[in-house]
Amino acid sequence: MTLPERTLRPPADVAINESLVRDLLRAQFPHLAGLRLEFADNGWDNVTYRLGSDLAVRLPRRESAHALLLNEVRWLPFLAPRLPLPIPAARHRGKPGEGYPYHWAVVPWLPGNSAATVSAEVRDGYCASLAAFFGALHVPAPADAPRNPVRGVPLKNRDDAVRGRIQGMQEPERSRLLSIWDRGLAAVEHTGPRLWLHGDPHPHNVLASGGALSAVIDFGDMTAGDPASDLAVAWLHFTSRGRTKFMERLAGDALYSPGIWVRARAWAVNYAVLMSGLPPDDALHTVGVHGIEQLLAED
């Protein structure tokens, strides 16, 4: 398979280190400042430090991520009691200070490891749990729920960007992925109410332990709209075996009609092509390659 040109992680516009995090804690939450602090992750949007045994500090690393964290801080405490898996609802809300320009948050440290670090066959084991999570999450959202221009929107809104990425690939993958995308564009659009969405529930945003789901994290892209956008990750998480069980688990809900899976598969093209273009040492690169393999195996 020939992959598109690498997509690099966006650069940070602010320096974040242990000294800064410690200074912020001393200034705003002194009762937490004495806890052990350990670097955990430098993500696409946020830097994360583990704080003590059961907390974490999340700090936006670039301006565009700041609004995403504010959405999480506002809405996750509302959603958490309604969901069957733990999510990182803020325990403490930090403000700009100590030379750091953005709001930040202290959240629970959730158990488990990124599901992107285990095989798709292992991930098949939690297909029912992920389906149950979506079934609980995908309910009508209030009018002031976050809006995201690239998640949960009509597929036609993403046509130029997705078609451009696919055109960067070579045959025969290019034509086959374009065909899946075009079928999604031709499918009936979502016409119901805007439903709550995670926005980006790929395997690296799900924690697993012993083959079971333990938490869902990183709601920075949370929004409301067409649930097909979330369901697309069935091709990123699972093999055909797990994906079939995932779909069967949701089949009893009228919301998840057969037509939604045509749109979801097109959304999977969007995510898989984007992720496969990341550097090979990025965990999401492998997820994207797996997604493309699954999409083409069904075609």
mmCIF file of C-alpha atoms in Angstrom:
data_model
loop_
_atom_site.group_PDB
_atom_site.id
_atom_site.type_symbol
_atom_site.label_atom_id
_atom_site.label_comp_id
_atom_site.label_asym_id
_atom_site.label_seq_id
_atom_site.Cartn_x
_atom_site.Cartn_y
_atom_site.Cartn_z
ATOM 1 C CA MET A 1 0.000 0.000 0.000
ATOM 2 C CA THR A 2 1.330 3.440 -0.886
ATOM 3 C CA LEU A 3 0.606 5.969 1.830
ATOM 4 C CA PRO A 4 0.057 9.703 1.404
ATOM 5 C CA GLU A 5 2.661 12.231 2.392
ATOM 6 C CA ARG A 6 3.317 12.468 6.131
ATOM 7 C CA THR A 7 1.165 14.759 8.204
ATOM 8 C CA LEU A 8 3.140 16.307 11.069
ATOM 9 C CA ARG A 9 1.709 16.964 14.519
ATOM 10 C CA PRO A 10 0.941 20.675 14.955
ATOM 11 C CA PRO A 11 3.736 22.580 16.709
ATOM 12 C CA ALA A 12 3.218 23.919 20.230
ATOM 13 C CA ASP A 13 3.010 27.686 20.712
ATOM 14 C CA VAL A 14 3.844 27.596 24.418
ATOM 15 C CA ALA A 15 6.592 25.867 26.415
ATOM 16 C CA ILE A 16 5.266 23.501 29.081
ATOM 17 C CA ASN A 17 7.552 21.768 31.542
ATOM 18 C CA GLU A 18 7.440 20.323 35.034
ATOM 19 C CA SER A 19 8.580 23.577 36.616
ATOM 20 C CA LEU A 20 5.702 25.514 35.048
ATOM 21 C CA VAL A 21 3.127 22.920 36.090
ATOM 22 C CA ARG A 22 4.451 22.933 39.640
ATOM 23 C CA ASP A 23 4.301 26.754 39.752
ATOM 24 C CA LEU A 24 0.680 26.719 38.528
ATOM 25 C CA LEU A 25 -0.282 24.198 41.175
ATOM 26 C CA ARG A 26 1.422 26.165 43.965
ATOM 27 C CA ALA A 27 -0.335 29.360 42.898
ATOM 28 C CA GLN A 28 -3.845 27.986 42.344
ATOM 29 C CA PHE A 29 -4.162 24.624 44.114
ATOM 30 C CA PRO A 30 -1.528 24.613 46.856
ATOM 31 C CA HIS A 31 -3.059 21.552 48.501
ATOM 32 C CA LEU A 32 -2.039 19.573 45.385
ATOM 33 C CA ALA A 33 1.406 21.106 44.861
ATOM 34 C CA GLY A 34 3.221 18.607 47.057
ATOM 35 C CA LEU A 35 2.050 15.557 45.131
ATOM 36 C CA ARG A 36 4.432 13.651 42.887
ATOM 37 C CA LEU A 37 4.454 15.105 39.342
ATOM 38 C CA GLU A 38 5.466 13.017 36.340
ATOM 39 C CA PHE A 39 5.340 13.745 32.593
ATOM 40 C CA ALA A 40 2.821 11.436 30.885
ATOM 41 C CA ASP A 41 2.125 12.535 27.307
ATOM 42 C CA ASN A 42 2.655 15.240 24.712
ATOM 43 C CA GLY A 43 -0.491 14.909 22.622
ATOM 44 C CA TRP A 44 -1.887 16.596 19.543
ATOM 45 C CA ASP A 45 -3.603 19.273 21.636
ATOM 46 C CA ASN A 46 -2.545 18.886 25.269
ATOM 47 C CA VAL A 47 0.407 18.056 27.470
ATOM 48 C CA THR A 48 -0.445 15.729 30.342
ATOM 49 C CA TYR A 49 1.326 15.227 33.657
ATOM 50 C CA ARG A 50 0.400 12.611 36.209
ATOM 51 C CA LEU A 51 -0.230 14.120 39.624
ATOM 52 C CA GLY A 52 0.036 11.809 42.597
ATOM 53 C CA SER A 53 -1.591 8.406 42.149
ATOM 54 C CA ASP A 54 -5.058 9.347 40.970
ATOM 55 C CA LEU A 55 -4.946 12.757 39.244
ATOM 56 C CA ALA A 56 -3.572 14.281 36.046
ATOM 57 C CA VAL A 57 -2.920 17.823 34.839
ATOM 58 C CA ARG A 58 -3.935 18.656 31.253
ATOM 59 C CA LEU A 59 -2.609 21.831 29.643
ATOM 60 C CA PRO A 60 -3.310 23.030 26.073
ATOM 61 C CA ARG A 61 -0.105 23.218 24.050
ATOM 62 C CA ARG A 62 -1.480 25.530 21.352
ATOM 63 C CA GLU A 63 -4.095 28.262 21.082
ATOM 64 C CA SER A 64 -6.602 26.275 19.008
ATOM 65 C CA ALA A 65 -6.660 23.573 21.701
ATOM 66 C CA HIS A 66 -7.655 26.045 24.403
ATOM 67 C CA ALA A 67 -11.298 26.243 23.323
ATOM 68 C CA LEU A 68 -11.425 22.447 23.134
ATOM 69 C CA LEU A 69 -10.312 22.095 26.731
ATOM 70 C CA LEU A 70 -12.876 24.682 27.816
ATOM 71 C CA ASN A 71 -15.572 22.512 26.209
ATOM 72 C CA GLU A 72 -14.361 19.506 28.176
ATOM 73 C CA VAL A 73 -14.250 21.429 31.438
ATOM 74 C CA ARG A 74 -17.792 22.686 30.913
ATOM 75 C CA TRP A 75 -19.552 19.589 29.617
ATOM 76 C CA LEU A 76 -17.803 16.450 30.893
ATOM 77 C CA PRO A 77 -19.066 16.818 34.485
ATOM 78 C CA PHE A 78 -22.579 16.899 32.989
ATOM 79 C CA LEU A 79 -22.022 13.816 30.811
ATOM 80 C CA ALA A 80 -19.977 11.667 33.208
ATOM 81 C CA PRO A 81 -22.876 10.389 35.379
ATOM 82 C CA ARG A 82 -24.789 9.372 32.246
ATOM 83 C CA LEU A 83 -22.063 7.158 30.755
ATOM 84 C CA PRO A 84 -21.121 3.539 31.506
ATOM 85 C CA LEU A 85 -17.352 4.175 31.432
ATOM 86 C CA PRO A 86 -15.156 6.670 33.289
ATOM 87 C CA ILE A 87 -14.268 9.888 31.447
ATOM 88 C CA PRO A 88 -11.861 12.718 32.465
ATOM 89 C CA ALA A 89 -14.348 15.175 33.981
ATOM 90 C CA ALA A 90 -12.427 18.054 35.588
ATOM 91 C CA ARG A 91 -11.911 18.004 39.365
ATOM 92 C CA HIS A 92 -10.271 21.447 39.422
ATOM 93 C CA ARG A 93 -10.319 24.237 36.816
ATOM 94 C CA GLY A 94 -7.062 26.126 36.379
ATOM 95 C CA LYS A 95 -6.691 29.660 35.033
ATOM 96 C CA PRO A 96 -3.945 31.415 33.065
ATOM 97 C CA GLY A 97 -1.012 32.405 35.244
ATOM 98 C CA GLU A 98 2.728 32.107 35.900
ATOM 99 C CA GLY A 99 3.364 33.154 32.296
ATOM 100 C CA TYR A 100 1.077 30.424 30.921
ATOM 101 C CA PRO A 101 -1.731 31.931 28.756
ATOM 102 C CA TYR A 102 -4.446 29.247 28.783
ATOM 103 C CA HIS A 103 -6.962 27.631 31.107
ATOM 104 C CA TRP A 104 -6.022 24.125 32.222
ATOM 105 C CA ALA A 105 -7.523 21.339 34.298
ATOM 106 C CA VAL A 106 -6.841 18.756 36.959
ATOM 107 C CA VAL A 107 -8.682 15.567 36.014
ATOM 108 C CA PRO A 108 -8.817 11.975 37.274
ATOM 109 C CA TRP A 109 -5.951 9.709 36.281
ATOM 110 C CA LEU A 110 -7.862 6.907 34.575
ATOM 111 C CA PRO A 111 -6.602 3.315 34.608
ATOM 112 C CA GLY A 112 -5.499 1.345 31.570
ATOM 113 C CA ASN A 113 -3.324 1.814 28.509
ATOM 114 C CA SER A 114 -4.021 3.199 25.066
ATOM 115 C CA ALA A 115 -5.962 0.641 23.064
ATOM 116 C CA ALA A 116 -3.772 1.598 20.106
ATOM 117 C CA THR A 117 -0.963 -0.382 21.755
ATOM 118 C CA VAL A 118 -2.762 -3.733 21.466
ATOM 119 C CA SER A 119 -3.834 -5.712 18.417
ATOM 120 C CA ALA A 120 -7.169 -5.319 16.684
ATOM 121 C CA GLU A 121 -7.952 -8.911 17.661
ATOM 122 C CA VAL A 122 -7.604 -7.932 21.330
ATOM 123 C CA ARG A 123 -9.736 -4.828 20.732
ATOM 124 C CA ASP A 124 -12.481 -7.076 19.319
ATOM 125 C CA GLY A 125 -13.031 -8.212 22.902
ATOM 126 C CA TYR A 126 -14.468 -4.852 23.956
ATOM 127 C CA CYS A 127 -16.735 -4.246 20.939
ATOM 128 C CA ALA A 128 -19.917 -4.615 23.015
ATOM 129 C CA SER A 129 -18.647 -2.217 25.686
ATOM 130 C CA LEU A 130 -17.794 0.462 23.133
ATOM 131 C CA ALA A 131 -21.214 0.024 21.519
ATOM 132 C CA ALA A 132 -22.878 0.459 24.917
ATOM 133 C CA PHE A 133 -20.860 3.617 25.510
ATOM 134 C CA PHE A 134 -22.032 5.126 22.232
ATOM 135 C CA GLY A 135 -25.597 4.058 22.926
ATOM 136 C CA ALA A 136 -25.514 6.043 26.171
ATOM 137 C CA LEU A 137 -23.688 9.036 24.693
ATOM 138 C CA HIS A 138 -25.664 9.494 21.474
ATOM 139 C CA VAL A 139 -28.679 11.331 22.884
ATOM 140 C CA PRO A 140 -30.055 14.757 21.912
ATOM 141 C CA ALA A 141 -27.770 17.594 22.955
ATOM 142 C CA PRO A 142 -28.822 21.075 24.095
ATOM 143 C CA ALA A 143 -28.796 23.984 21.670
ATOM 144 C CA ASP A 144 -25.599 25.383 23.181
ATOM 145 C CA ALA A 145 -23.622 22.144 22.823
ATOM 146 C CA PRO A 146 -20.240 22.655 21.112
ATOM 147 C CA ARG A 147 -20.109 22.850 17.341
ATOM 148 C CA ASN A 148 -17.197 21.358 15.444
ATOM 149 C CA PRO A 149 -16.601 22.136 11.752
ATOM 150 C CA VAL A 150 -14.959 18.765 11.014
ATOM 151 C CA ARG A 151 -16.867 16.241 13.175
ATOM 152 C CA GLY A 152 -20.504 15.216 13.044
ATOM 153 C CA VAL A 153 -21.218 17.457 10.055
ATOM 154 C CA PRO A 154 -22.692 16.430 6.683
ATOM 155 C CA LEU A 155 -20.104 14.516 4.668
ATOM 156 C CA LYS A 156 -20.369 17.064 1.859
ATOM 157 C CA ASN A 157 -18.778 19.618 4.196
ATOM 158 C CA ARG A 158 -15.612 17.492 4.219
ATOM 159 C CA ASP A 159 -15.587 16.550 0.539
ATOM 160 C CA ASP A 160 -12.803 18.817 -0.674
ATOM 161 C CA ALA A 161 -10.425 17.987 2.178
ATOM 162 C CA VAL A 162 -11.009 14.224 2.080
ATOM 163 C CA ARG A 163 -10.928 13.979 -1.699
ATOM 164 C CA GLY A 164 -7.665 15.926 -1.702
ATOM 165 C CA ARG A 165 -6.038 13.489 0.741
ATOM 166 C CA ILE A 166 -7.238 10.448 -1.179
ATOM 167 C CA GLN A 167 -5.915 11.896 -4.445
ATOM 168 C CA GLY A 168 -2.461 11.832 -2.849
ATOM 169 C CA MET A 169 -2.572 8.046 -2.789
ATOM 170 C CA GLN A 170 -1.803 5.677 -5.622
ATOM 171 C CA GLU A 171 -3.926 3.126 -7.420
ATOM 172 C CA PRO A 172 -5.713 0.860 -6.800
ATOM 173 C CA GLU A 173 -6.290 2.149 -3.254
ATOM 174 C CA ARG A 174 -7.189 5.644 -4.469
ATOM 175 C CA SER A 175 -10.113 4.574 -6.661
ATOM 176 C CA ARG A 176 -11.448 2.091 -4.123
ATOM 177 C CA LEU A 177 -11.400 4.584 -1.239
ATOM 178 C CA LEU A 178 -12.959 7.275 -3.430
ATOM 179 C CA SER A 179 -15.759 4.841 -4.268
ATOM 180 C CA ILE A 180 -16.489 4.268 -0.565
ATOM 181 C CA TRP A 181 -16.418 8.012 0.049
ATOM 182 C CA ASP A 182 -18.774 8.706 -2.868
ATOM 183 C CA ARG A 183 -21.248 6.126 -1.578
ATOM 184 C CA GLY A 184 -21.292 7.928 1.745
ATOM 185 C CA LEU A 185 -21.930 11.255 0.030
ATOM 186 C CA ALA A 186 -24.866 9.719 -1.837
ATOM 187 C CA ALA A 187 -26.422 8.257 1.329
ATOM 188 C CA VAL A 188 -29.327 9.934 3.103
ATOM 189 C CA GLU A 189 -28.044 12.606 5.491
ATOM 190 C CA HIS A 190 -28.721 12.631 9.218
ATOM 191 C CA THR A 191 -32.024 14.454 9.708
ATOM 192 C CA GLY A 192 -32.735 13.929 13.388
ATOM 193 C CA PRO A 193 -31.676 16.111 16.326
ATOM 194 C CA ARG A 194 -28.023 16.912 16.971
ATOM 195 C CA LEU A 195 -26.747 14.098 19.188
ATOM 196 C CA TRP A 196 -23.872 14.235 21.647
ATOM 197 C CA LEU A 197 -20.644 12.925 20.064
ATOM 198 C CA HIS A 198 -17.211 12.175 21.429
ATOM 199 C CA GLY A 199 -15.795 13.491 18.165
ATOM 200 C CA ASP A 200 -12.599 11.446 17.979
ATOM 201 C CA PRO A 201 -12.997 8.035 19.696
ATOM 202 C CA HIS A 202 -10.169 6.224 17.894
ATOM 203 C CA PRO A 203 -8.152 3.539 19.759
ATOM 204 C CA HIS A 204 -5.616 6.017 21.169
ATOM 205 C CA ASN A 205 -8.486 7.855 22.920
ATOM 206 C CA VAL A 206 -9.758 4.695 24.598
ATOM 207 C CA LEU A 207 -8.065 2.981 27.545
ATOM 208 C CA ALA A 208 -8.061 -0.780 27.922
ATOM 209 C CA SER A 209 -6.900 -3.151 30.630
ATOM 210 C CA GLY A 210 -6.759 -6.893 30.248
ATOM 211 C CA GLY A 211 -8.630 -6.681 26.967
ATOM 212 C CA ALA A 212 -11.547 -4.767 28.524
ATOM 213 C CA LEU A 213 -12.414 -1.086 28.163
ATOM 214 C CA SER A 214 -11.522 0.887 31.260
ATOM 215 C CA ALA A 215 -12.122 4.519 30.181
ATOM 216 C CA VAL A 216 -12.735 6.884 27.270
ATOM 217 C CA ILE A 217 -10.525 9.979 27.194
ATOM 218 C CA ASP A 218 -9.678 13.110 25.192
ATOM 219 C CA PHE A 219 -13.017 14.733 24.448
ATOM 220 C CA GLY A 220 -11.383 17.795 22.892
ATOM 221 C CA ASP A 221 -13.379 17.325 19.674
ATOM 222 C CA MET A 222 -16.664 16.730 21.489
ATOM 223 C CA THR A 223 -19.614 18.110 19.613
ATOM 224 C CA ALA A 224 -23.175 17.295 18.581
ATOM 225 C CA GLY A 225 -24.366 16.127 15.196
ATOM 226 C CA ASP A 226 -24.483 12.975 13.063
ATOM 227 C CA PRO A 227 -23.453 9.886 15.100
ATOM 228 C CA ALA A 228 -22.021 8.271 11.957
ATOM 229 C CA SER A 229 -18.941 10.383 12.651
ATOM 230 C CA ASP A 230 -18.308 8.433 15.881
ATOM 231 C CA LEU A 231 -19.362 5.035 14.531
ATOM 232 C CA ALA A 232 -16.663 5.285 11.855
ATOM 233 C CA VAL A 233 -14.115 4.099 14.368
ATOM 234 C CA ALA A 234 -15.491 0.560 14.099
ATOM 235 C CA TRP A 235 -13.070 0.211 11.173
ATOM 236 C CA LEU A 236 -10.203 1.680 13.201
ATOM 237 C CA HIS A 237 -10.712 -0.431 16.338
ATOM 238 C CA PHE A 238 -11.826 -3.849 15.142
ATOM 239 C CA THR A 239 -11.439 -6.713 12.721
ATOM 240 C CA SER A 240 -14.506 -7.790 10.738
ATOM 241 C CA ARG A 241 -15.455 -10.098 13.619
ATOM 242 C CA GLY A 242 -15.510 -7.360 16.240
ATOM 243 C CA ARG A 243 -17.113 -4.861 13.867
ATOM 244 C CA THR A 244 -20.002 -7.247 13.119
ATOM 245 C CA LYS A 245 -20.678 -7.718 16.826
ATOM 246 C CA PHE A 246 -20.371 -3.966 17.386
ATOM 247 C CA MET A 247 -23.020 -3.299 14.732
ATOM 248 C CA GLU A 248 -25.268 -6.082 16.034
ATOM 249 C CA ARG A 249 -25.114 -4.599 19.533
ATOM 250 C CA LEU A 250 -26.506 -1.312 18.174
ATOM 251 C CA ALA A 251 -28.964 -2.825 15.705
ATOM 252 C CA GLY A 252 -31.861 -2.785 18.154
ATOM 253 C CA ASP A 253 -31.862 1.006 18.317
ATOM 254 C CA ALA A 254 -33.799 2.673 15.504
ATOM 255 C CA LEU A 255 -31.207 5.446 15.507
ATOM 256 C CA TYR A 256 -28.648 3.060 14.012
ATOM 257 C CA SER A 257 -30.434 2.188 10.774
ATOM 258 C CA PRO A 258 -28.521 0.434 7.978
ATOM 259 C CA GLY A 259 -28.048 3.766 6.186
ATOM 260 C CA ILE A 260 -25.989 5.177 9.021
ATOM 261 C CA TRP A 261 -23.280 2.591 8.368
ATOM 262 C CA VAL A 262 -22.825 3.793 4.788
ATOM 263 C CA ARG A 263 -22.045 7.262 6.148
ATOM 264 C CA ALA A 264 -19.947 5.800 8.963
ATOM 265 C CA ARG A 265 -17.812 3.880 6.486
ATOM 266 C CA ALA A 266 -17.178 7.066 4.531
ATOM 267 C CA TRP A 267 -16.190 8.802 7.758
ATOM 268 C CA ALA A 268 -13.798 5.914 8.375
ATOM 269 C CA VAL A 269 -12.112 6.741 5.066
ATOM 270 C CA ASN A 270 -11.654 10.299 6.297
ATOM 271 C CA TYR A 271 -9.985 9.238 9.545
ATOM 272 C CA ALA A 272 -7.964 6.322 8.201
ATOM 273 C CA VAL A 273 -6.380 8.251 5.345
ATOM 274 C CA LEU A 274 -5.510 11.139 7.662
ATOM 275 C CA MET A 275 -3.959 8.882 10.321
ATOM 276 C CA SER A 276 -2.056 6.711 7.865
ATOM 277 C CA GLY A 277 -0.247 9.869 6.742
ATOM 278 C CA LEU A 278 1.243 10.438 10.205
ATOM 279 C CA PRO A 279 4.877 9.417 10.807
ATOM 280 C CA PRO A 280 5.328 5.631 11.172
ATOM 281 C CA ASP A 281 6.438 5.972 14.798
ATOM 282 C CA ASP A 282 3.151 7.659 15.724
ATOM 283 C CA ALA A 283 0.631 5.261 17.330
ATOM 284 C CA LEU A 284 -2.115 6.633 15.096
ATOM 285 C CA HIS A 285 -0.215 5.769 11.923
ATOM 286 C CA THR A 286 -0.724 2.069 12.645
ATOM 287 C CA VAL A 287 -4.385 2.695 13.451
ATOM 288 C CA GLY A 288 -4.851 4.448 10.102
ATOM 289 C CA VAL A 289 -3.137 1.679 8.147
ATOM 290 C CA HIS A 290 -5.336 -0.891 9.893
ATOM 291 C CA GLY A 291 -8.425 1.158 9.049
ATOM 292 C CA ILE A 292 -7.553 1.292 5.359
ATOM 293 C CA GLU A 293 -6.936 -2.448 5.312
ATOM 294 C CA GLN A 294 -10.325 -3.095 6.904
ATOM 295 C CA LEU A 295 -12.123 -0.750 4.518
ATOM 296 C CA LEU A 296 -10.562 -2.308 1.440
ATOM 297 C CA ALA A 297 -11.107 -5.868 2.671
ATOM 298 C CA GLU A 298 -14.868 -5.217 2.661
ATOM 299 C CA ASP A 299 -14.998 -3.535 -0.739
#
